[in-house]
PDB file of C-alpha atoms and ligand atoms in Angstrom:
ATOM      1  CA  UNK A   1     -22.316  28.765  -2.119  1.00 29.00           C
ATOM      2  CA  UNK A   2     -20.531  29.590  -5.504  1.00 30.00           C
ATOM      3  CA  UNK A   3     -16.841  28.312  -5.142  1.00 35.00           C
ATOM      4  CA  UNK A   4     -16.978  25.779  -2.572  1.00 38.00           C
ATOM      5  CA  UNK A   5     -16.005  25.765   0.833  1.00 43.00           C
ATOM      6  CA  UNK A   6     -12.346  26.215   2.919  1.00 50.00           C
ATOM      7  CA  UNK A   7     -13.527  24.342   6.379  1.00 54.00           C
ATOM      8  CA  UNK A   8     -16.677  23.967   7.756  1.00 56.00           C
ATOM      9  CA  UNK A   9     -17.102  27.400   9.033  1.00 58.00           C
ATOM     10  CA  UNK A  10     -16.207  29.168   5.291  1.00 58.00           C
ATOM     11  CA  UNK A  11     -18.464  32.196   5.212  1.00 60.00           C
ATOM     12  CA  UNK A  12     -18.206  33.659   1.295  1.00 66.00           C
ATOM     13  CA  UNK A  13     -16.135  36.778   1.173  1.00 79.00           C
ATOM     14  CA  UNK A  14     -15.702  39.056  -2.151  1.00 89.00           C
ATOM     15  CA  UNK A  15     -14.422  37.757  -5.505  1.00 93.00           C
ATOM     16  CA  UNK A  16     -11.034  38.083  -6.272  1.00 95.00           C
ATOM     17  CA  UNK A  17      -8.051  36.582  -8.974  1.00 95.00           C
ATOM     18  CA  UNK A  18      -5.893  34.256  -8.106  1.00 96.00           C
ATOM     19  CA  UNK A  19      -3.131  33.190 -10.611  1.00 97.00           C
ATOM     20  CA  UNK A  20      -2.280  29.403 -10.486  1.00 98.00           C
ATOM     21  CA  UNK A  21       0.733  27.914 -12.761  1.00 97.00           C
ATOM     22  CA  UNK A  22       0.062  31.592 -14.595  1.00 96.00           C
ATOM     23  CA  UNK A  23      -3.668  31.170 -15.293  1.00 97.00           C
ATOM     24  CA  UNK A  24      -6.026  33.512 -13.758  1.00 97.00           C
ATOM     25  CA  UNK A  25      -9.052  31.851 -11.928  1.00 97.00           C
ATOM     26  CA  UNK A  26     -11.754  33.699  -9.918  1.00 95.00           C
ATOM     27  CA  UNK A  27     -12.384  32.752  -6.507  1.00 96.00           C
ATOM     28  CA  UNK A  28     -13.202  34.404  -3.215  1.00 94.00           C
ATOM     29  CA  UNK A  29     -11.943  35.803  -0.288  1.00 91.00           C
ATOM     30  CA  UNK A  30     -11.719  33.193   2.317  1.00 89.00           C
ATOM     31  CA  UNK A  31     -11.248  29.838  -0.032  1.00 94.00           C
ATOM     32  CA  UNK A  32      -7.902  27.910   0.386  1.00 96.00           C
ATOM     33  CA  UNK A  33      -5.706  27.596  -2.903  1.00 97.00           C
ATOM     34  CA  UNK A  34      -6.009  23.710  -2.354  1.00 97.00           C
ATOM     35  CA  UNK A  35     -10.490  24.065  -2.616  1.00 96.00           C
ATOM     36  CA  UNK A  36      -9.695  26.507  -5.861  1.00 97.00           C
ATOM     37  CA  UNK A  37      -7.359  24.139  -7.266  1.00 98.00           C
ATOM     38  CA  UNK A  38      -9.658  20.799  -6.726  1.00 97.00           C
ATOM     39  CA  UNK A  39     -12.534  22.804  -8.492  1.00 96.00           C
ATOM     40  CA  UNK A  40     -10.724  23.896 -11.669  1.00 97.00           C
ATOM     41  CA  UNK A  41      -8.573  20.275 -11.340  1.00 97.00           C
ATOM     42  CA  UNK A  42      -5.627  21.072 -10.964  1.00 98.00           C
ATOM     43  CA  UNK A  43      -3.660  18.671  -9.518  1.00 97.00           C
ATOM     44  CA  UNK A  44      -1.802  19.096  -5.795  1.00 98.00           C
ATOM     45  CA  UNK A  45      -1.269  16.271  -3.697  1.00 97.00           C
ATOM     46  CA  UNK A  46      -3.217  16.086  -0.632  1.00 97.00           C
ATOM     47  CA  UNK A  47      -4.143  13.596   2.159  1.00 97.00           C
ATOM     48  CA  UNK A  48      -5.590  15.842   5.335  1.00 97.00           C
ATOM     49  CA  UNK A  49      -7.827  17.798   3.344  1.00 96.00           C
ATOM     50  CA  UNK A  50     -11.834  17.475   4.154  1.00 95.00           C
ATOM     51  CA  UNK A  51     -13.835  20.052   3.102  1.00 90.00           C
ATOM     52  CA  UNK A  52     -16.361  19.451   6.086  1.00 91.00           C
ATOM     53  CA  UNK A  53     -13.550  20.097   8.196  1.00 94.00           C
ATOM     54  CA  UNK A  54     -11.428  22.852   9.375  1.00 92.00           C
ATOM     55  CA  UNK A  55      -8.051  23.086   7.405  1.00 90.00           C
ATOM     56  CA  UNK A  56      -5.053  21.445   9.685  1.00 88.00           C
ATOM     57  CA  UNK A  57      -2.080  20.974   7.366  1.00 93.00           C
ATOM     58  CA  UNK A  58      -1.045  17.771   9.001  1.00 95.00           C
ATOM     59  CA  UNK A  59       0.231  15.784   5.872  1.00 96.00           C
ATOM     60  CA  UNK A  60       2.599  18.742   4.274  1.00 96.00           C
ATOM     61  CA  UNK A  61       1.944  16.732   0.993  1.00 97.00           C
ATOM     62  CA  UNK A  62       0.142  19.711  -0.404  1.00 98.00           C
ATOM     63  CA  UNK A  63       2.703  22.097  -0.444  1.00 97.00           C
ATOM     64  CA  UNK A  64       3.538  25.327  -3.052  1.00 98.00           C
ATOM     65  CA  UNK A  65       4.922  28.372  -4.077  1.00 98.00           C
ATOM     66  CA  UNK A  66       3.130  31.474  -3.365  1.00 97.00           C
ATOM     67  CA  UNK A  67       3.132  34.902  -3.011  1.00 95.00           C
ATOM     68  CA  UNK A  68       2.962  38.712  -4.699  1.00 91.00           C
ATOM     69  CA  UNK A  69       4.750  40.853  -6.627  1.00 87.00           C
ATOM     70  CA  UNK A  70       7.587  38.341  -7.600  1.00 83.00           C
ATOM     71  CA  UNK A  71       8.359  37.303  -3.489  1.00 89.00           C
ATOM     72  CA  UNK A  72       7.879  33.865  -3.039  1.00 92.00           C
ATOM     73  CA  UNK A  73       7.595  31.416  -0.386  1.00 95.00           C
ATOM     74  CA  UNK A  74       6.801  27.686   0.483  1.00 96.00           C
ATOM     75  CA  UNK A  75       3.371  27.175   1.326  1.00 97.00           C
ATOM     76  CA  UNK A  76       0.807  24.486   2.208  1.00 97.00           C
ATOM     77  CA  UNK A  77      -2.013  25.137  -0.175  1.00 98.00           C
ATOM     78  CA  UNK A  78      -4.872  23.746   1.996  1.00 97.00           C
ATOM     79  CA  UNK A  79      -4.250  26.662   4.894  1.00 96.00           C
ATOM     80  CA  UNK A  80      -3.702  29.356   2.498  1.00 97.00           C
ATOM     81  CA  UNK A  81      -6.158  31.633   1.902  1.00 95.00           C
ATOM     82  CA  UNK A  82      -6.556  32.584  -1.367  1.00 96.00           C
ATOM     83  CA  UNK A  83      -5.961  37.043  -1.770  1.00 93.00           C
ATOM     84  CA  UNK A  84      -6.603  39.321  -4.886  1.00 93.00           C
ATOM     85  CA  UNK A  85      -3.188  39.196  -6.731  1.00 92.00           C
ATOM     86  CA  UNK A  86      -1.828  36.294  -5.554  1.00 96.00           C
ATOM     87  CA  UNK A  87       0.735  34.214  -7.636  1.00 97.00           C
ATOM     88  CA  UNK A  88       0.565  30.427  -6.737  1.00 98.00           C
ATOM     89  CA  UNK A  89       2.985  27.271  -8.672  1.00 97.00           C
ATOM     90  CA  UNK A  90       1.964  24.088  -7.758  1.00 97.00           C
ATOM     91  CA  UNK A  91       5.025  22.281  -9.328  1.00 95.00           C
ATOM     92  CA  UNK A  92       8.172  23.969  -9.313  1.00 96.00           C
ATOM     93  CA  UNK A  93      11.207  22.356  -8.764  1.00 97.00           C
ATOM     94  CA  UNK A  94      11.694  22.613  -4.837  1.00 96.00           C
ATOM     95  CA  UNK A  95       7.785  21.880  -4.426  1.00 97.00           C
ATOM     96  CA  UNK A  96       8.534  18.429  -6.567  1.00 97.00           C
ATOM     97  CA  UNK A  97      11.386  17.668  -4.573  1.00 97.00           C
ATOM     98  CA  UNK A  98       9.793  18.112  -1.091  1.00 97.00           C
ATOM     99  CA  UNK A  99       6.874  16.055  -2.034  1.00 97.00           C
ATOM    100  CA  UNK A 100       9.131  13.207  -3.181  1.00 97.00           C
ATOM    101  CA  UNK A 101      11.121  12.950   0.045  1.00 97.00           C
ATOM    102  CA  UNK A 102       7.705  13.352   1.999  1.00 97.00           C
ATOM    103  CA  UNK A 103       6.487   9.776   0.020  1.00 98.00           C
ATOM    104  CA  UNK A 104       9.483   8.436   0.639  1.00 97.00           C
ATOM    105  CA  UNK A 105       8.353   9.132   4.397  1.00 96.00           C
ATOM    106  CA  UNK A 106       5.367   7.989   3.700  1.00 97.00           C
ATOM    107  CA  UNK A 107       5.834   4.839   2.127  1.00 96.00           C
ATOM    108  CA  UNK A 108       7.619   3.537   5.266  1.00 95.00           C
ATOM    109  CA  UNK A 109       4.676   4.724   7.024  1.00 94.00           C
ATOM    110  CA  UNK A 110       2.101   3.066   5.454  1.00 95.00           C
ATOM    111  CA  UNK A 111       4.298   0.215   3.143  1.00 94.00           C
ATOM    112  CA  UNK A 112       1.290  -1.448   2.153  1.00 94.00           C
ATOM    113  CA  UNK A 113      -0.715   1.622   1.141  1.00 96.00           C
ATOM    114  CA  UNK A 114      -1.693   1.636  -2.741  1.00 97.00           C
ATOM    115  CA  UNK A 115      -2.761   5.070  -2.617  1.00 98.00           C
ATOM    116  CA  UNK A 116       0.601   6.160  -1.309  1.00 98.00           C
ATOM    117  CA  UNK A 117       2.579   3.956  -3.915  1.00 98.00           C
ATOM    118  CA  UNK A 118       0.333   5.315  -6.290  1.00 98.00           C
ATOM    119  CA  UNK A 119       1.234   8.797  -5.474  1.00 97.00           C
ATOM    120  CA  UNK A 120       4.956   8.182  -5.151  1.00 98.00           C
ATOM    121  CA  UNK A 121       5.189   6.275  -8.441  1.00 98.00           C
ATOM    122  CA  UNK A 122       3.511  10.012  -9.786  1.00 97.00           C
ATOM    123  CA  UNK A 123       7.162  11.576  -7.922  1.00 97.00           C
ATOM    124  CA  UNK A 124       9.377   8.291  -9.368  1.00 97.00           C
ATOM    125  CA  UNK A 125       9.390   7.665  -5.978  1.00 97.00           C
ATOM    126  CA  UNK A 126       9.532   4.008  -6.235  1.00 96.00           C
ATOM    127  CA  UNK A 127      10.922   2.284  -3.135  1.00 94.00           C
ATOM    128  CA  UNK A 128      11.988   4.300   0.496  1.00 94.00           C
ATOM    129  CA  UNK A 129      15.145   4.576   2.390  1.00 93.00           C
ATOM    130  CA  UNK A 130      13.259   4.736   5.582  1.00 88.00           C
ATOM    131  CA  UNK A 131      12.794   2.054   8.138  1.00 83.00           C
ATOM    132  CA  UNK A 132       9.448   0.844   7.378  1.00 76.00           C
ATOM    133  CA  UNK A 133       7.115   0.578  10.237  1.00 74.00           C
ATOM    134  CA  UNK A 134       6.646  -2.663  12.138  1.00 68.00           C
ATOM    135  CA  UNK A 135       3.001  -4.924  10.297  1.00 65.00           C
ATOM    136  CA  UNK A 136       2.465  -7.311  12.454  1.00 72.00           C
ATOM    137  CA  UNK A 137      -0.989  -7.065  13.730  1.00 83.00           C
ATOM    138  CA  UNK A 138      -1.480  -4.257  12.764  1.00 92.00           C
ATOM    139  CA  UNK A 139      -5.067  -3.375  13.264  1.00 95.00           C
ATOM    140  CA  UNK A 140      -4.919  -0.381  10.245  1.00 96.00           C
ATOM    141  CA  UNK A 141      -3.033  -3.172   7.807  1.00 94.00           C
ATOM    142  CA  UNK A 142      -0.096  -0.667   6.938  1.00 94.00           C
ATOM    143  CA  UNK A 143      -1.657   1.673   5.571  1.00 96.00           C
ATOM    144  CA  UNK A 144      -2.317   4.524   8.307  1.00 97.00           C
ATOM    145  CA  UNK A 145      -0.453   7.464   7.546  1.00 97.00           C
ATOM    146  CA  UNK A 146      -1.466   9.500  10.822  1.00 96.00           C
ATOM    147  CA  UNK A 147      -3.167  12.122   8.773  1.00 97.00           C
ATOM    148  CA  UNK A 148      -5.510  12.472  11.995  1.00 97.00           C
ATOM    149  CA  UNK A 149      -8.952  12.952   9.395  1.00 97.00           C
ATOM    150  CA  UNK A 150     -10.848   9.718  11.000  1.00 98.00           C
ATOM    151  CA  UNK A 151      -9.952  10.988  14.306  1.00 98.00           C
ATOM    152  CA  UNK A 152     -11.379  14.295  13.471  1.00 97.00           C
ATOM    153  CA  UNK A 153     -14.185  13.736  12.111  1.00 97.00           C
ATOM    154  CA  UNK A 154     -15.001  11.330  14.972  1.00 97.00           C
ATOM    155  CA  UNK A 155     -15.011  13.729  17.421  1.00 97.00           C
ATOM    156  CA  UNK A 156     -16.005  17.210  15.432  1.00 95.00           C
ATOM    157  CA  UNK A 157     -18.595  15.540  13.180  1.00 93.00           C
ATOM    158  CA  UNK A 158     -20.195  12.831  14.880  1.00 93.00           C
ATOM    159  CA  UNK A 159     -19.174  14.509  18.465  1.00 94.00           C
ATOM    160  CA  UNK A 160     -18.245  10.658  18.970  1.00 95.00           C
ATOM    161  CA  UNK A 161     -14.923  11.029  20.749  1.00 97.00           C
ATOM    162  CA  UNK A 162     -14.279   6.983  20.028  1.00 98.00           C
ATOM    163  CA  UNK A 163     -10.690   7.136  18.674  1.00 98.00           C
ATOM    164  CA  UNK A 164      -7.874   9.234  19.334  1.00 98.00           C
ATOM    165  CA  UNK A 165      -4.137   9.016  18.737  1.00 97.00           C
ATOM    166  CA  UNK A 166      -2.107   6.317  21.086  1.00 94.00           C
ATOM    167  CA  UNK A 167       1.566   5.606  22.344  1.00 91.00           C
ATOM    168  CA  UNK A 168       4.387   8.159  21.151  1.00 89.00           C
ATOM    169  CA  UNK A 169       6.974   8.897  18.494  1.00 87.00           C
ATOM    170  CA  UNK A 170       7.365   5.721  16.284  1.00 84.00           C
ATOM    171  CA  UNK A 171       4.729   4.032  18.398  1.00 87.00           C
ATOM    172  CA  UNK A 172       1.722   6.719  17.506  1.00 92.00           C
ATOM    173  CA  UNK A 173      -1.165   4.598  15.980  1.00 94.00           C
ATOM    174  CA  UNK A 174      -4.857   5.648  16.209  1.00 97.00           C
ATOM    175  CA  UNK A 175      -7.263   3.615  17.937  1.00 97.00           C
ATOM    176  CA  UNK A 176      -9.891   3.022  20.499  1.00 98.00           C
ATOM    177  CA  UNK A 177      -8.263   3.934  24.354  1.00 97.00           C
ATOM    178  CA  UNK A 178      -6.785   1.187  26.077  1.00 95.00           C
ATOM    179  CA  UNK A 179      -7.307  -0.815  22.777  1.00 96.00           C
ATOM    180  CA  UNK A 180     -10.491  -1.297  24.177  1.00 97.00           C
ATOM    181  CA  UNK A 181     -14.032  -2.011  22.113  1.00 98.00           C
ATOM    182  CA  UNK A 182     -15.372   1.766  22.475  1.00 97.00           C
ATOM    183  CA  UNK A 183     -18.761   2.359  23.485  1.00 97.00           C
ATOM    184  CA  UNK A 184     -19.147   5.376  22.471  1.00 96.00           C
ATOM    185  CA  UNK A 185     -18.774   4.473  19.020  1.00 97.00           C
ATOM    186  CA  UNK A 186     -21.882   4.704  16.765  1.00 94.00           C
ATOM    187  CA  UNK A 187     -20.510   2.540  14.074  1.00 96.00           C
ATOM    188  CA  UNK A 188     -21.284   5.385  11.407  1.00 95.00           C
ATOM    189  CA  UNK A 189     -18.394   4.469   8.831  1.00 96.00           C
ATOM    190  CA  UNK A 190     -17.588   8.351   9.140  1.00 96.00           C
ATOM    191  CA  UNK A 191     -13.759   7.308   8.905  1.00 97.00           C
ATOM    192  CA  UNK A 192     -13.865   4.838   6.561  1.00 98.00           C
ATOM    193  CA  UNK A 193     -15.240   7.678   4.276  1.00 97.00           C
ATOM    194  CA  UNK A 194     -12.432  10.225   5.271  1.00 97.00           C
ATOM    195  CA  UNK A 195      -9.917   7.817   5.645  1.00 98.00           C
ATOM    196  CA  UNK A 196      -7.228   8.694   2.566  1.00 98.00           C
ATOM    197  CA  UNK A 197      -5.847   5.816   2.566  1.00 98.00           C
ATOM    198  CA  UNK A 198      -8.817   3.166   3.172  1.00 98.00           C
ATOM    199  CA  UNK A 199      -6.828   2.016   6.165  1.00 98.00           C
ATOM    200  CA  UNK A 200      -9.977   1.348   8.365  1.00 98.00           C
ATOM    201  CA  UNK A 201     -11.548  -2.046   7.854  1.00 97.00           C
ATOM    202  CA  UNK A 202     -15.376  -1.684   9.459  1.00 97.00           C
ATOM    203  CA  UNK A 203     -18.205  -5.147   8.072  1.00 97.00           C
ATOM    204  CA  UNK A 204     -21.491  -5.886   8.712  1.00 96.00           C
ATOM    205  CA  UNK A 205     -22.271  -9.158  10.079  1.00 94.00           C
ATOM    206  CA  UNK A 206     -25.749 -10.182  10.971  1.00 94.00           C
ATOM    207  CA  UNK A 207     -27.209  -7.724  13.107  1.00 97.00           C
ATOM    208  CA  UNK A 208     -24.131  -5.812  14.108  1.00 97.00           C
ATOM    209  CA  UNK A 209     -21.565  -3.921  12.789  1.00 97.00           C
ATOM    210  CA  UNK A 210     -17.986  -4.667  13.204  1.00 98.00           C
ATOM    211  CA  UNK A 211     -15.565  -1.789  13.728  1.00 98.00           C
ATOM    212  CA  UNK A 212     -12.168  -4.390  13.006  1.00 97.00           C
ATOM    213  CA  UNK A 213      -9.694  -1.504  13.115  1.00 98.00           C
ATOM    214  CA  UNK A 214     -11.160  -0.107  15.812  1.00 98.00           C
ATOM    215  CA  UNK A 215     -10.278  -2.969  18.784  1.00 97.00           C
ATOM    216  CA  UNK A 216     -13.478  -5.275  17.277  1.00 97.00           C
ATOM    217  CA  UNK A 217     -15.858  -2.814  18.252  1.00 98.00           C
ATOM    218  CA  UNK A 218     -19.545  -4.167  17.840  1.00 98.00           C
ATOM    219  CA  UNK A 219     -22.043  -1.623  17.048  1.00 97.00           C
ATOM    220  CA  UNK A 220     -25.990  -2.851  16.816  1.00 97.00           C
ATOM    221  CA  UNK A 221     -28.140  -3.102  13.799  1.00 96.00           C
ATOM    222  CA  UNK A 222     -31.754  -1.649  13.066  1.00 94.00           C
ATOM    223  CA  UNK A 223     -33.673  -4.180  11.039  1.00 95.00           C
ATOM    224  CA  UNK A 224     -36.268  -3.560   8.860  1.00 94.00           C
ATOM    225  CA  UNK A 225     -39.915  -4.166   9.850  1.00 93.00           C
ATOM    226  CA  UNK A 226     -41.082  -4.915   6.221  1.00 93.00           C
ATOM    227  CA  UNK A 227     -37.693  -6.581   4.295  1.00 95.00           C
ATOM    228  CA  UNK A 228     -36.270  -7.997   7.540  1.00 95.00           C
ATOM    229  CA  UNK A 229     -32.737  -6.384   6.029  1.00 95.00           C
ATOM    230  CA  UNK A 230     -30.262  -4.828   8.947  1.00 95.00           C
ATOM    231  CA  UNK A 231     -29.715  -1.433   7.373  1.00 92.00           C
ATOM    232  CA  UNK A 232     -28.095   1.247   9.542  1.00 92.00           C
ATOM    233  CA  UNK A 233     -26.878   1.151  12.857  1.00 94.00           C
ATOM    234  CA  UNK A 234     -29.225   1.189  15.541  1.00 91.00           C
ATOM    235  CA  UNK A 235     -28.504   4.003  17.404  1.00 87.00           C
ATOM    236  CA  UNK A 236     -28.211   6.733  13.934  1.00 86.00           C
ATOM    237  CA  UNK A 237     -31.151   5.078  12.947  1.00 84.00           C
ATOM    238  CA  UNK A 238     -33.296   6.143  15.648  1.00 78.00           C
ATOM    239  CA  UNK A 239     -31.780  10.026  15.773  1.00 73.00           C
ATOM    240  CA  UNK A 240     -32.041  10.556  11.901  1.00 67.00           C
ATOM    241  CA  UNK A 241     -33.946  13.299  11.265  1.00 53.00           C
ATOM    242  CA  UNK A 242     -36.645  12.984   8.853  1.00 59.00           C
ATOM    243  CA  UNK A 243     -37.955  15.673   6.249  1.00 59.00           C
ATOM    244  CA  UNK A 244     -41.424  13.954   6.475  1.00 63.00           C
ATOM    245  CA  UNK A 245     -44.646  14.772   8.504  1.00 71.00           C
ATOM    246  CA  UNK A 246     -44.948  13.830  12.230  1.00 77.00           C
ATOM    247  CA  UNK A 247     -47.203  11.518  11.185  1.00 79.00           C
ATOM    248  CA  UNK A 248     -45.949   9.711   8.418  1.00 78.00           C
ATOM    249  CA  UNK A 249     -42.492   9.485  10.289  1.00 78.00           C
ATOM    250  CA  UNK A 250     -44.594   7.507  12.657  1.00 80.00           C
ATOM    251  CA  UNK A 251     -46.200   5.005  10.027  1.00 83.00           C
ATOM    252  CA  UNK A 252     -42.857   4.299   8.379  1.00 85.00           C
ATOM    253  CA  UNK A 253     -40.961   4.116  11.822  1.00 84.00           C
ATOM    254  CA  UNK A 254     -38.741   0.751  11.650  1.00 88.00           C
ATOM    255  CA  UNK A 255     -38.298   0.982   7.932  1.00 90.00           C
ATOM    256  CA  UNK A 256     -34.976   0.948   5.789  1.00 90.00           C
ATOM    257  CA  UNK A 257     -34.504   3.655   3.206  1.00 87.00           C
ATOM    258  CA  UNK A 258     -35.481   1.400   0.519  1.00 91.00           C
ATOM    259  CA  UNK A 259     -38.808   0.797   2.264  1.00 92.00           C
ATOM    260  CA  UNK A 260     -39.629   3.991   2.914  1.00 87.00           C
ATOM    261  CA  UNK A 261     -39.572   4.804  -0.394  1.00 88.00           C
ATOM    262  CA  UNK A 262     -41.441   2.521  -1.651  1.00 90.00           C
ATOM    263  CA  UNK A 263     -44.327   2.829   0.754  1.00 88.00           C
ATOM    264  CA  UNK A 264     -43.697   6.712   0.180  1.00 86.00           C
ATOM    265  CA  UNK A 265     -44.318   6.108  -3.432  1.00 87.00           C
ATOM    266  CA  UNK A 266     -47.304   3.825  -3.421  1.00 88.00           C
ATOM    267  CA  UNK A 267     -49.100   6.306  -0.939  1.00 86.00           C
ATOM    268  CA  UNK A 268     -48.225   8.765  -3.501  1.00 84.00           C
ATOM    269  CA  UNK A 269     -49.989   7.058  -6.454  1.00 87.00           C
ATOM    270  CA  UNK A 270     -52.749   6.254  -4.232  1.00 86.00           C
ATOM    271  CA  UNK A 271     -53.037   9.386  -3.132  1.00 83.00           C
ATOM    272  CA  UNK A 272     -53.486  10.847  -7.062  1.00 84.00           C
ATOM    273  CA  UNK A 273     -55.580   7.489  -8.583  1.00 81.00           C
ATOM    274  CA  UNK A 274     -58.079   8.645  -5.439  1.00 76.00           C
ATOM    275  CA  UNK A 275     -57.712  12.275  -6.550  1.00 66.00           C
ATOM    276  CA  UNK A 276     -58.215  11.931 -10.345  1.00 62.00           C
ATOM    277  CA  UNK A 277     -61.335   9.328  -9.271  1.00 56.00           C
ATOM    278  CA  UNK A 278     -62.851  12.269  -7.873  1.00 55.00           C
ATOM    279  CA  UNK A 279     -62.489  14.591 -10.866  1.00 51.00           C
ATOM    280  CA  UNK A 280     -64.028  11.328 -13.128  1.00 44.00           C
TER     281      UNK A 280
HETATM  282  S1  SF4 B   1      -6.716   5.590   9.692  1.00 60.39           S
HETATM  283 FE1  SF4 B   1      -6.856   6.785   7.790  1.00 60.39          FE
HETATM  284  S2  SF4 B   1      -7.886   8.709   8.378  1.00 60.39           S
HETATM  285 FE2  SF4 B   1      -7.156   7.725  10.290  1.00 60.39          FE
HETATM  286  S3  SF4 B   1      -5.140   8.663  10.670  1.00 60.39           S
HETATM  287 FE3  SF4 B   1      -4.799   6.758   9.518  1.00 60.39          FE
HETATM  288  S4  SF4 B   1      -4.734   7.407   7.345  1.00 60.39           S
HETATM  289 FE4  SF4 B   1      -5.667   9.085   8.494  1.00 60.39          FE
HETATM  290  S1  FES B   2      -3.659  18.567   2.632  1.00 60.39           S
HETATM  291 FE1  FES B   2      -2.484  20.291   3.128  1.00 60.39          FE
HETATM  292  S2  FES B   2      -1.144  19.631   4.669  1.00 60.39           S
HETATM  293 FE2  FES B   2      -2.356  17.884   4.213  1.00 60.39          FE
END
């Protein structure tokens, strides 16, 4: 693909201009203004964006101006598609004023977020008339801004299903059901990566991994036959798919990565000291 994707399902369409803050860019038919605008860097405000995932427009943070021949109209940039002619401002003075009031939101959402604060200070958006929500025990440490991302890719990437959203209103959290450990988490760490915020607190210990955010779920280790080093959890380990020969796979079952790469390697030099012995 040329120009990136808009959602996991982005099939390229035809080139066309788009005009951002009065530049022209080329793009095409299909992307979102918000993948155009992360490629060429320009800078819009965004936490439920993914690219591996479909857009949702959950956070609002990303909104803009858009439209054609002079009509304008408030926009989130991560559902828009981008459309041969069409005008976009990232900043104007409505756009900066509805992203400052949504950080305010924010910041009582998530009080002890540092990205957030960091993306308020951006708006002088320094402190929040909002009731900030309750921190004791919370499992996500004040910083969970219900974006929904670690709950989506959960269930639409890993086909997991382990978290969803809990309780109502001010009460909505994410978390396992019941608040039980889930066993139908596979420990990946798929939501730590998507998680905005770095709200979800996941550590190996020994030979499991520890979902802490997650109601302590415990999640097996696969150690390594040759270093002895837990590397992955058990259950991805065993259904990664390899690019190597039946065979091989076989030989270097039980291996980390790190192994397997170096057994890969010797084999290889083995393999060419043996063939350049035979041209001696
Ligand atoms: S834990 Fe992170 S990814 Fe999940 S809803 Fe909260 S902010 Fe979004
Ligand atoms: S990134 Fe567009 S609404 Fe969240």
């Amino acid at each position: 693909m040329i120009y990136g994707s808009a959602g996991k399902d982005h099939v390229p369409g035809k080139p066309v201009r788009v005009t951002i803050n009065g530049r022209q860019y080329r793009a095409e038919e299909g992307e979102t203004v918000l993948s155009v605008a992360i490629r060429e860097g320009i800078p819009i405000p965004h936490l439920c964006h993914e690219e591996s995932l479909d857009p949702y427009g959950a956070c609002r943070l990303c909104f803009v101006e858009a439209g054609k021949h002079g009509k304008r109209e408030m926009v989130t940039a991560c559902t828009l598609r981008v459309a041969e002619g069409l005008e976009v401002t990232t900043d104007t003075p409505t756009v900066t004023k509805h992203r400052a009031i949504l950080l305010e939101l924010y910041l009582a959402e998530a009080p002890k977020s540092e990205v957030i604060k960091e993306m308020a200070a951006r708006y002088g958006v320094m402190k929040t008339r909002f009731l900030k929500k309750m921190e004791t025990d919370d499992p996500l440490g004040g910083k969970c801004v219900l974006c929904g991302l670690c709950v989506r890719a959960c269930t639409e990437i890993m086909g997991a299903g382990a978290i969803g959203f809990i309780n109502r209103g001010p009460y909505t959290e994410v978390n396992t059901p019941f608040l039980e450990p889930s066993a139908d988490c596979y420990g990946c760490g798929a939501c730590v990566k998507v998680c905005p915020t770095h709200a979800i607190v996941m550590e190996d210990s020994g030979s499991e991994r520890v979902m802490k955010s997650w109601s302590g779920t415990r999640v097996p280790l696969a150690q390594c036959d040759c270093c002895g080093r837990y590397y992955a959890p058990k259950e991805l380990a065993a259904r990664t798919l390899s690019a190597l020969d039946p065979q091989l796979e076989r030989e270097l079952a039980g291996l980390c990565p790190s192994c397997r790469g170096k057994q890969i390697a010797e084999r290889e030099i083995l393999a060419r000291q043996g063939g350049a012995g035979n041209h001696a």
